[in-house]
PDB file of C-alpha atoms and ligand atoms in Angstrom:
ATOM      1  CA  MET F   1       0.000   0.000   0.000  1.00 50.00           C
ATOM      2  CA  SER F   2       1.439   3.383  -0.938  1.00 56.00           C
ATOM      3  CA  LYS F   3       1.777   5.879   1.898  1.00 76.00           C
ATOM      4  CA  ILE F   4       0.501   9.421   1.315  1.00 78.00           C
ATOM      5  CA  LYS F   5       3.478  11.764   1.203  1.00 95.00           C
ATOM      6  CA  LYS F   6       3.227  15.166   2.831  1.00 97.00           C
ATOM      7  CA  VAL F   7       5.090  17.920   1.015  1.00 98.00           C
ATOM      8  CA  GLY F   8       5.468  21.525   2.144  1.00 98.00           C
ATOM      9  CA  ILE F   9       5.651  24.251  -0.491  1.00 98.00           C
ATOM     10  CA  MET F  10       7.482  27.200   1.059  1.00 98.00           C
ATOM     11  CA  GLY F  11       6.344  30.224  -0.923  1.00 96.00           C
ATOM     12  CA  GLY F  12       7.963  33.609  -0.597  1.00 95.00           C
ATOM     13  CA  THR F  13       9.792  36.415  -2.322  1.00 96.00           C
ATOM     14  CA  PHE F  14      12.903  35.630  -0.226  1.00 97.00           C
ATOM     15  CA  ASP F  15      14.450  39.037  -0.824  1.00 97.00           C
ATOM     16  CA  PRO F  16      16.634  37.957   0.910  1.00 98.00           C
ATOM     17  CA  ILE F  17      16.023  34.597   2.617  1.00 98.00           C
ATOM     18  CA  HIS F  18      16.861  34.692   6.349  1.00 97.00           C
ATOM     19  CA  PHE F  19      16.879  32.486   9.457  1.00 96.00           C
ATOM     20  CA  GLY F  20      13.197  33.326  10.120  1.00 94.00           C
ATOM     21  CA  HIS F  21      12.236  31.580   6.867  1.00 96.00           C
ATOM     22  CA  LEU F  22      14.482  28.600   7.611  1.00 97.00           C
ATOM     23  CA  VAL F  23      13.150  28.209  11.170  1.00 96.00           C
ATOM     24  CA  THR F  24       9.593  28.439   9.799  1.00 96.00           C
ATOM     25  CA  ALA F  25      10.177  25.706   7.224  1.00 97.00           C
ATOM     26  CA  GLU F  26      11.805  23.425   9.795  1.00 97.00           C
ATOM     27  CA  ALA F  27       9.003  24.048  12.316  1.00 96.00           C
ATOM     28  CA  ALA F  28       6.382  23.232   9.670  1.00 97.00           C
ATOM     29  CA  ARG F  29       8.291  20.098   8.652  1.00 98.00           C
ATOM     30  CA  THR F  30       8.427  18.748  12.199  1.00 97.00           C
ATOM     31  CA  GLN F  31       4.980  19.896  13.442  1.00 96.00           C
ATOM     32  CA  PHE F  32       3.137  18.619  10.371  1.00 96.00           C
ATOM     33  CA  GLN F  33       5.443  15.619   9.791  1.00 97.00           C
ATOM     34  CA  LEU F  34       6.255  16.708   6.258  1.00 98.00           C
ATOM     35  CA  ASP F  35       8.457  14.424   4.169  1.00 97.00           C
ATOM     36  CA  LYS F  36      10.154  17.442   2.623  1.00 97.00           C
ATOM     37  CA  VAL F  37       9.825  21.179   2.072  1.00 98.00           C
ATOM     38  CA  ILE F  38      10.274  22.684  -1.393  1.00 98.00           C
ATOM     39  CA  PHE F  39      11.321  26.335  -1.314  1.00 98.00           C
ATOM     40  CA  THR F  40       9.689  28.093  -4.249  1.00 98.00           C
ATOM     41  CA  PRO F  41      10.889  31.677  -4.751  1.00 98.00           C
ATOM     42  CA  THR F  42       8.303  33.831  -6.516  1.00 96.00           C
ATOM     43  CA  GLY F  43       8.974  35.035 -10.039  1.00 92.00           C
ATOM     44  CA  LYS F  44       7.035  38.256 -10.599  1.00 88.00           C
ATOM     45  CA  PRO F  45       4.781  38.781  -7.581  1.00 83.00           C
ATOM     46  CA  PRO F  46       1.489  40.408  -8.689  1.00 83.00           C
ATOM     47  CA  HIS F  47       1.051  42.067  -5.270  1.00 78.00           C
ATOM     48  CA  LYS F  48       4.417  43.863  -5.587  1.00 75.00           C
ATOM     49  CA  LYS F  49       3.800  45.833  -8.752  1.00 68.00           C
ATOM     50  CA  GLY F  50       5.417  49.213  -8.322  1.00 68.00           C
ATOM     51  CA  TYR F  51       7.977  47.906  -5.766  1.00 74.00           C
ATOM     52  CA  SER F  52      11.442  46.992  -6.855  1.00 84.00           C
ATOM     53  CA  VAL F  53      12.100  43.305  -6.257  1.00 93.00           C
ATOM     54  CA  THR F  54      15.619  41.877  -6.670  1.00 96.00           C
ATOM     55  CA  PRO F  55      16.037  39.857  -9.918  1.00 95.00           C
ATOM     56  CA  ALA F  56      14.725  36.332  -9.473  1.00 95.00           C
ATOM     57  CA  GLU F  57      18.047  34.627 -10.246  1.00 97.00           C
ATOM     58  CA  HIS F  58      19.726  36.323  -7.256  1.00 98.00           C
ATOM     59  CA  ARG F  59      16.852  35.380  -4.949  1.00 98.00           C
ATOM     60  CA  TYR F  60      16.960  31.808  -6.255  1.00 98.00           C
ATOM     61  CA  LEU F  61      20.717  31.471  -5.707  1.00 98.00           C
ATOM     62  CA  MET F  62      20.556  32.959  -2.202  1.00 98.00           C
ATOM     63  CA  THR F  63      17.767  30.502  -1.323  1.00 98.00           C
ATOM     64  CA  MET F  64      19.811  27.617  -2.714  1.00 98.00           C
ATOM     65  CA  LEU F  65      22.813  28.604  -0.575  1.00 98.00           C
ATOM     66  CA  ALA F  66      20.633  28.906   2.520  1.00 98.00           C
ATOM     67  CA  ILE F  67      18.981  25.474   2.336  1.00 98.00           C
ATOM     68  CA  ASN F  68      22.068  23.606   1.196  1.00 96.00           C
ATOM     69  CA  ASP F  69      22.781  21.776   4.493  1.00 96.00           C
ATOM     70  CA  ASN F  70      19.256  20.485   5.221  1.00 98.00           C
ATOM     71  CA  PRO F  71      18.526  17.137   3.518  1.00 98.00           C
ATOM     72  CA  PHE F  72      14.751  17.699   3.897  1.00 98.00           C
ATOM     73  CA  PHE F  73      14.829  20.984   2.003  1.00 98.00           C
ATOM     74  CA  GLU F  74      14.665  21.330  -1.791  1.00 98.00           C
ATOM     75  CA  ILE F  75      14.268  24.262  -4.141  1.00 98.00           C
ATOM     76  CA  SER F  76      12.156  24.720  -7.249  1.00 98.00           C
ATOM     77  CA  ARG F  77      12.654  27.067 -10.204  1.00 98.00           C
ATOM     78  CA  MET F  78       9.015  26.620 -11.171  1.00 97.00           C
ATOM     79  CA  GLU F  79       7.861  30.131 -10.384  1.00 97.00           C
ATOM     80  CA  ILE F  80      10.929  31.985 -11.563  1.00 96.00           C
ATOM     81  CA  ASP F  81      10.955  30.132 -14.900  1.00 97.00           C
ATOM     82  CA  ARG F  82       7.236  30.560 -15.585  1.00 96.00           C
ATOM     83  CA  PRO F  83       6.572  33.596 -17.794  1.00 94.00           C
ATOM     84  CA  GLY F  84       4.149  36.273 -16.662  1.00 92.00           C
ATOM     85  CA  LEU F  85       2.960  37.166 -13.186  1.00 93.00           C
ATOM     86  CA  THR F  86       3.328  34.534 -10.459  1.00 94.00           C
ATOM     87  CA  TYR F  87       0.082  33.125  -9.151  1.00 96.00           C
ATOM     88  CA  THR F  88       0.104  30.496  -6.408  1.00 96.00           C
ATOM     89  CA  VAL F  89      -2.800  28.620  -8.015  1.00 97.00           C
ATOM     90  CA  ASP F  90      -0.627  27.815 -11.078  1.00 97.00           C
ATOM     91  CA  THR F  91       2.213  26.653  -8.833  1.00 97.00           C
ATOM     92  CA  LEU F  92       0.047  24.346  -6.749  1.00 97.00           C
ATOM     93  CA  GLU F  93      -1.577  22.922  -9.864  1.00 96.00           C
ATOM     94  CA  SER F  94       1.849  22.165 -11.369  1.00 97.00           C
ATOM     95  CA  PHE F  95       3.125  20.550  -8.159  1.00 97.00           C
ATOM     96  CA  TYR F  96      -0.078  18.533  -7.895  1.00 94.00           C
ATOM     97  CA  LYS F  97       0.422  17.202 -11.439  1.00 93.00           C
ATOM     98  CA  GLU F  98       4.171  16.673 -10.985  1.00 94.00           C
ATOM     99  CA  LEU F  99       4.084  14.943  -7.604  1.00 93.00           C
ATOM    100  CA  GLY F 100       1.003  12.798  -8.195  1.00 88.00           C
ATOM    101  CA  GLU F 101      -2.153  12.051  -6.271  1.00 82.00           C
ATOM    102  CA  ASP F 102      -0.442  10.275  -3.381  1.00 91.00           C
ATOM    103  CA  VAL F 103       0.870  13.617  -2.169  1.00 95.00           C
ATOM    104  CA  LYS F 104      -0.812  16.017   0.234  1.00 96.00           C
ATOM    105  CA  LEU F 105       0.395  19.577  -0.277  1.00 97.00           C
ATOM    106  CA  PHE F 106       0.916  22.140   2.493  1.00 97.00           C
ATOM    107  CA  PHE F 107       1.507  25.751   1.468  1.00 97.00           C
ATOM    108  CA  ILE F 108       3.676  27.553   4.026  1.00 97.00           C
ATOM    109  CA  SER F 109       3.756  31.321   4.132  1.00 94.00           C
ATOM    110  CA  GLY F 110       3.550  34.366   6.370  1.00 91.00           C
ATOM    111  CA  ALA F 111       0.293  34.966   8.240  1.00 92.00           C
ATOM    112  CA  ASP F 112      -0.288  38.259   6.388  1.00 90.00           C
ATOM    113  CA  ALA F 113      -0.970  36.201   3.279  1.00 90.00           C
ATOM    114  CA  VAL F 114      -4.062  34.723   4.953  1.00 91.00           C
ATOM    115  CA  LEU F 115      -5.503  38.170   5.640  1.00 90.00           C
ATOM    116  CA  ASP F 116      -5.256  38.952   1.914  1.00 89.00           C
ATOM    117  CA  ILE F 117      -6.022  35.515   0.542  1.00 91.00           C
ATOM    118  CA  LEU F 118      -9.523  36.307  -0.709  1.00 89.00           C
ATOM    119  CA  THR F 119      -7.913  38.701  -3.226  1.00 92.00           C
ATOM    120  CA  TRP F 120      -5.711  35.957  -4.727  1.00 93.00           C
ATOM    121  CA  LYS F 121      -6.400  34.584  -8.191  1.00 95.00           C
ATOM    122  CA  ASP F 122      -8.713  31.509  -8.084  1.00 95.00           C
ATOM    123  CA  VAL F 123      -8.498  31.361  -4.316  1.00 92.00           C
ATOM    124  CA  ASP F 124     -11.012  28.520  -4.066  1.00 89.00           C
ATOM    125  CA  ARG F 125      -8.733  26.376  -6.200  1.00 92.00           C
ATOM    126  CA  VAL F 126      -5.661  27.452  -4.175  1.00 93.00           C
ATOM    127  CA  LEU F 127      -7.244  26.125  -1.015  1.00 89.00           C
ATOM    128  CA  SER F 128      -8.623  23.003  -2.658  1.00 89.00           C
ATOM    129  CA  TYR F 129      -5.081  21.982  -3.647  1.00 92.00           C
ATOM    130  CA  CYS F 130      -3.429  22.525  -0.239  1.00 94.00           C
ATOM    131  CA  THR F 131      -3.645  22.955   3.484  1.00 94.00           C
ATOM    132  CA  PHE F 132      -2.393  26.406   4.377  1.00 95.00           C
ATOM    133  CA  ILE F 133       0.164  26.953   7.162  1.00 96.00           C
ATOM    134  CA  ALA F 134       0.378  30.569   8.284  1.00 95.00           C
ATOM    135  CA  ALA F 135       3.550  31.480  10.186  1.00 93.00           C
ATOM    136  CA  THR F 136       3.336  34.283  12.735  1.00 90.00           C
ATOM    137  CA  ARG F 137       6.024  36.463  14.263  1.00 83.00           C
ATOM    138  CA  PRO F 138       6.182  37.015  18.061  1.00 80.00           C
ATOM    139  CA  GLY F 139       3.691  39.767  18.946  1.00 81.00           C
ATOM    140  CA  TYR F 140       1.595  39.142  15.820  1.00 85.00           C
ATOM    141  CA  PRO F 141      -2.031  40.249  16.434  1.00 86.00           C
ATOM    142  CA  MET F 142      -3.670  36.821  16.591  1.00 89.00           C
ATOM    143  CA  ASP F 143      -7.245  38.129  16.982  1.00 91.00           C
ATOM    144  CA  LYS F 144      -7.465  39.340  13.378  1.00 89.00           C
ATOM    145  CA  LEU F 145      -5.854  36.157  12.053  1.00 92.00           C
ATOM    146  CA  ASN F 146      -8.070  33.825  14.130  1.00 93.00           C
ATOM    147  CA  GLU F 147     -11.123  35.757  12.999  1.00 93.00           C
ATOM    148  CA  LYS F 148     -10.100  35.327   9.356  1.00 92.00           C
ATOM    149  CA  ILE F 149      -9.362  31.630   9.839  1.00 94.00           C
ATOM    150  CA  SER F 150     -12.821  31.084  11.393  1.00 94.00           C
ATOM    151  CA  GLU F 151     -14.438  33.028   8.536  1.00 92.00           C
ATOM    152  CA  LEU F 152     -12.642  30.907   5.922  1.00 91.00           C
ATOM    153  CA  LYS F 153     -13.674  27.719   7.735  1.00 92.00           C
ATOM    154  CA  ARG F 154     -17.288  28.820   8.223  1.00 92.00           C
ATOM    155  CA  MET F 155     -17.878  30.186   4.736  1.00 88.00           C
ATOM    156  CA  TYR F 156     -15.795  27.831   2.623  1.00 87.00           C
ATOM    157  CA  GLY F 157     -14.791  24.901   4.846  1.00 89.00           C
ATOM    158  CA  TRP F 158     -11.109  25.803   4.250  1.00 89.00           C
ATOM    159  CA  GLU F 159      -8.350  24.585   6.551  1.00 87.00           C
ATOM    160  CA  VAL F 160      -5.728  27.119   7.606  1.00 93.00           C
ATOM    161  CA  TYR F 161      -3.346  26.349  10.466  1.00 95.00           C
ATOM    162  CA  PRO F 162      -1.629  29.209  12.290  1.00 93.00           C
ATOM    163  CA  MET F 163       1.889  28.348  13.468  1.00 94.00           C
ATOM    164  CA  LYS F 164       3.763  30.454  16.042  1.00 88.00           C
ATOM    165  CA  VAL F 165       7.416  30.522  15.104  1.00 89.00           C
ATOM    166  CA  THR F 166      10.169  31.399  17.560  1.00 81.00           C
ATOM    167  CA  GLY F 167      12.863  33.442  15.903  1.00 70.00           C
ATOM    168  CA  MET F 168      10.563  34.752  13.171  1.00 69.00           C
ATOM    169  CA  ASP F 169      11.238  38.284  14.428  1.00 79.00           C
ATOM    170  CA  ILE F 170      13.595  38.802  11.479  1.00 91.00           C
ATOM    171  CA  SER F 171      12.366  40.463   8.318  1.00 92.00           C
ATOM    172  CA  SER F 172      13.695  40.805   4.789  1.00 96.00           C
ATOM    173  CA  THR F 173      12.688  44.479   4.789  1.00 95.00           C
ATOM    174  CA  ASP F 174      14.790  45.105   7.894  1.00 96.00           C
ATOM    175  CA  ILE F 175      17.760  43.220   6.414  1.00 98.00           C
ATOM    176  CA  ARG F 176      17.615  45.280   3.194  1.00 97.00           C
ATOM    177  CA  ARG F 177      17.514  48.474   5.270  1.00 97.00           C
ATOM    178  CA  ARG F 178      20.473  47.355   7.376  1.00 98.00           C
ATOM    179  CA  VAL F 179      22.562  46.566   4.300  1.00 98.00           C
ATOM    180  CA  ARG F 180      21.642  49.916   2.747  1.00 97.00           C
ATOM    181  CA  GLU F 181      22.679  51.728   5.943  1.00 97.00           C
ATOM    182  CA  GLY F 182      25.891  49.717   6.335  1.00 97.00           C
ATOM    183  CA  LEU F 183      24.703  47.981   9.555  1.00 98.00           C
ATOM    184  CA  SER F 184      25.551  44.409  10.508  1.00 97.00           C
ATOM    185  CA  VAL F 185      23.276  41.583   9.338  1.00 97.00           C
ATOM    186  CA  ARG F 186      25.356  38.883  10.996  1.00 96.00           C
ATOM    187  CA  TYR F 187      23.285  36.155  12.733  1.00 95.00           C
ATOM    188  CA  LEU F 188      20.131  37.234  10.873  1.00 97.00           C
ATOM    189  CA  LEU F 189      20.816  35.071   7.818  1.00 98.00           C
ATOM    190  CA  PRO F 190      23.303  32.360   6.788  1.00 98.00           C
ATOM    191  CA  LYS F 191      26.889  33.549   6.305  1.00 98.00           C
ATOM    192  CA  SER F 192      26.837  32.244   2.709  1.00 98.00           C
ATOM    193  CA  VAL F 193      23.865  34.497   1.901  1.00 98.00           C
ATOM    194  CA  GLU F 194      25.542  37.480   3.589  1.00 98.00           C
ATOM    195  CA  THR F 195      28.650  36.898   1.466  1.00 98.00           C
ATOM    196  CA  TYR F 196      26.514  36.592  -1.696  1.00 98.00           C
ATOM    197  CA  ILE F 197      24.836  39.936  -0.907  1.00 98.00           C
ATOM    198  CA  GLN F 198      28.227  41.613  -0.413  1.00 98.00           C
ATOM    199  CA  LYS F 199      29.820  40.102  -3.536  1.00 98.00           C
ATOM    200  CA  ASN F 200      26.865  41.081  -5.732  1.00 98.00           C
ATOM    201  CA  ASN F 201      26.435  44.487  -4.154  1.00 97.00           C
ATOM    202  CA  LEU F 202      22.740  43.877  -3.449  1.00 98.00           C
ATOM    203  CA  TYR F 203      20.503  46.250  -1.453  1.00 97.00           C
ATOM    204  CA  ARG F 204      22.936  49.167  -1.642  1.00 90.00           C
TER     205      ARG F 204
HETATM  206  P1  NAP P   1       5.090  39.258   1.448  1.00 50.56           P
HETATM  207  O1  NAP P   1       3.843  40.004   1.137  1.00 50.56           O
HETATM  208  O2  NAP P   1       6.401  39.802   1.007  1.00 50.56           O
HETATM  209  O3  NAP P   1       5.224  38.936   2.965  1.00 50.56           O
HETATM  210  C1  NAP P   1       4.228  39.142   3.924  1.00 50.56           C
HETATM  211  C2  NAP P   1       4.817  38.773   5.266  1.00 50.56           C
HETATM  212  O4  NAP P   1       4.993  37.348   5.365  1.00 50.56           O
HETATM  213  C3  NAP P   1       6.168  39.375   5.507  1.00 50.56           C
HETATM  214  O5  NAP P   1       6.247  39.691   6.855  1.00 50.56           O
HETATM  215  C4  NAP P   1       7.126  38.254   5.112  1.00 50.56           C
HETATM  216  O6  NAP P   1       8.365  38.345   5.790  1.00 50.56           O
HETATM  217  C5  NAP P   1       6.376  37.030   5.571  1.00 50.56           C
HETATM  218  N1  NAP P   1       6.661  35.825   4.770  1.00 50.56           N
HETATM  219  C6  NAP P   1       6.617  35.710   3.423  1.00 50.56           C
HETATM  220  N2  NAP P   1       6.865  34.428   3.060  1.00 50.56           N
HETATM  221  C7  NAP P   1       7.061  33.747   4.198  1.00 50.56           C
HETATM  222  C8  NAP P   1       7.336  32.386   4.490  1.00 50.56           C
HETATM  223  N3  NAP P   1       7.413  31.466   3.516  1.00 50.56           N
HETATM  224  N4  NAP P   1       7.486  32.026   5.783  1.00 50.56           N
HETATM  225  C9  NAP P   1       7.367  32.931   6.763  1.00 50.56           C
HETATM  226  N5  NAP P   1       7.102  34.236   6.553  1.00 50.56           N
HETATM  227  C10 NAP P   1       6.945  34.630   5.295  1.00 50.56           C
HETATM  228  O7  NAP P   1       4.915  37.788   0.926  1.00 50.56           O
HETATM  229  P2  NAP P   1       5.528  37.174  -0.321  1.00 50.56           P
HETATM  230  O8  NAP P   1       6.805  36.576   0.150  1.00 50.56           O
HETATM  231  O9  NAP P   1       5.553  38.112  -1.445  1.00 50.56           O
HETATM  232  O10 NAP P   1       4.423  36.066  -0.678  1.00 50.56           O
HETATM  233  C11 NAP P   1       4.217  34.936   0.100  1.00 50.56           C
HETATM  234  C12 NAP P   1       3.673  33.829  -0.803  1.00 50.56           C
HETATM  235  O11 NAP P   1       2.319  34.106  -1.148  1.00 50.56           O
HETATM  236  C13 NAP P   1       4.422  33.729  -2.139  1.00 50.56           C
HETATM  237  O12 NAP P   1       4.543  32.389  -2.490  1.00 50.56           O
HETATM  238  C14 NAP P   1       3.511  34.465  -3.116  1.00 50.56           C
HETATM  239  O13 NAP P   1       3.651  34.027  -4.467  1.00 50.56           O
HETATM  240  C15 NAP P   1       2.148  34.100  -2.549  1.00 50.56           C
HETATM  241  N6  NAP P   1       1.149  35.089  -2.979  1.00 50.56           N
HETATM  242  C16 NAP P   1       0.333  34.757  -4.017  1.00 50.56           C
HETATM  243  C17 NAP P   1      -0.595  35.655  -4.509  1.00 50.56           C
HETATM  244  C18 NAP P   1      -1.498  35.238  -5.640  1.00 50.56           C
HETATM  245  O14 NAP P   1      -1.441  34.097  -6.073  1.00 50.56           O
HETATM  246  N7  NAP P   1      -2.312  36.132  -6.146  1.00 50.56           N
HETATM  247  C19 NAP P   1      -0.704  36.924  -3.910  1.00 50.56           C
HETATM  248  C20 NAP P   1       0.140  37.229  -2.835  1.00 50.56           C
HETATM  249  C21 NAP P   1       1.074  36.301  -2.382  1.00 50.56           C
HETATM  250  P3  NAP P   1       9.725  38.594   4.964  1.00 50.56           P
HETATM  251  O15 NAP P   1       9.516  39.915   4.249  1.00 50.56           O
HETATM  252  O16 NAP P   1      10.775  38.629   5.999  1.00 50.56           O
HETATM  253  O17 NAP P   1       9.788  37.462   3.987  1.00 50.56           O
END
């Protein structure tokens, strides 16, 4: 009898990836007994039109460096290679086809995504393909999130699991600001990623 595999899809812009993301993926893997987690950097995020996002190849390479030493972590080029704007529904559909029916997908992302999820393209299909894991930072206002989760459950029967993550108090925005201002980013992200940022003169 074939055992259902549980696969986490770790979606994010990862601009840059940091220890908060890595801790989140590892927490999801252990709490939800996932067989593996596939980091999937976004290509052209539709919700970031008008913001400057670092070219996808840099974000992909930094993510690859960061996950290198965890045998349960993989990376996918799916979103960065797909032309046009990046919609999660297309990604989940492709993973569903690629990995087969014996796989249960978990989409892991920041809790803010849940608050906005009703604006996503084909959201009903997004949630039919996966169980959603919403990572929260310490001090995150849980009332709003819990309210949204109950609404999604009541109205659509959707499953969203909030997950409190220790160490998630690191943010890509803060790291970019620190680099720009010449402040230290040591211990916020893997050394290999810090070196990549320096060598490629990112976020200056
Ligand atoms: P974002 O809006 O940049 O991030 C919102 C918050 O969540 C930030 O605080 C961010 O922290 C955090 N976060 C993002 N990804 C995370 C992760 N995997 N684990 C823990 N925290 C995370 O979010 P984004 O990164 O652009 O998008 C998140 C995912 O949702 C992506 O896969 C994106 O493609 C998908 N999405 C899809 C649609 C759609 O299909 N229409 C719309 C919006 C988002 P940091 O800044 O420190 O990362």
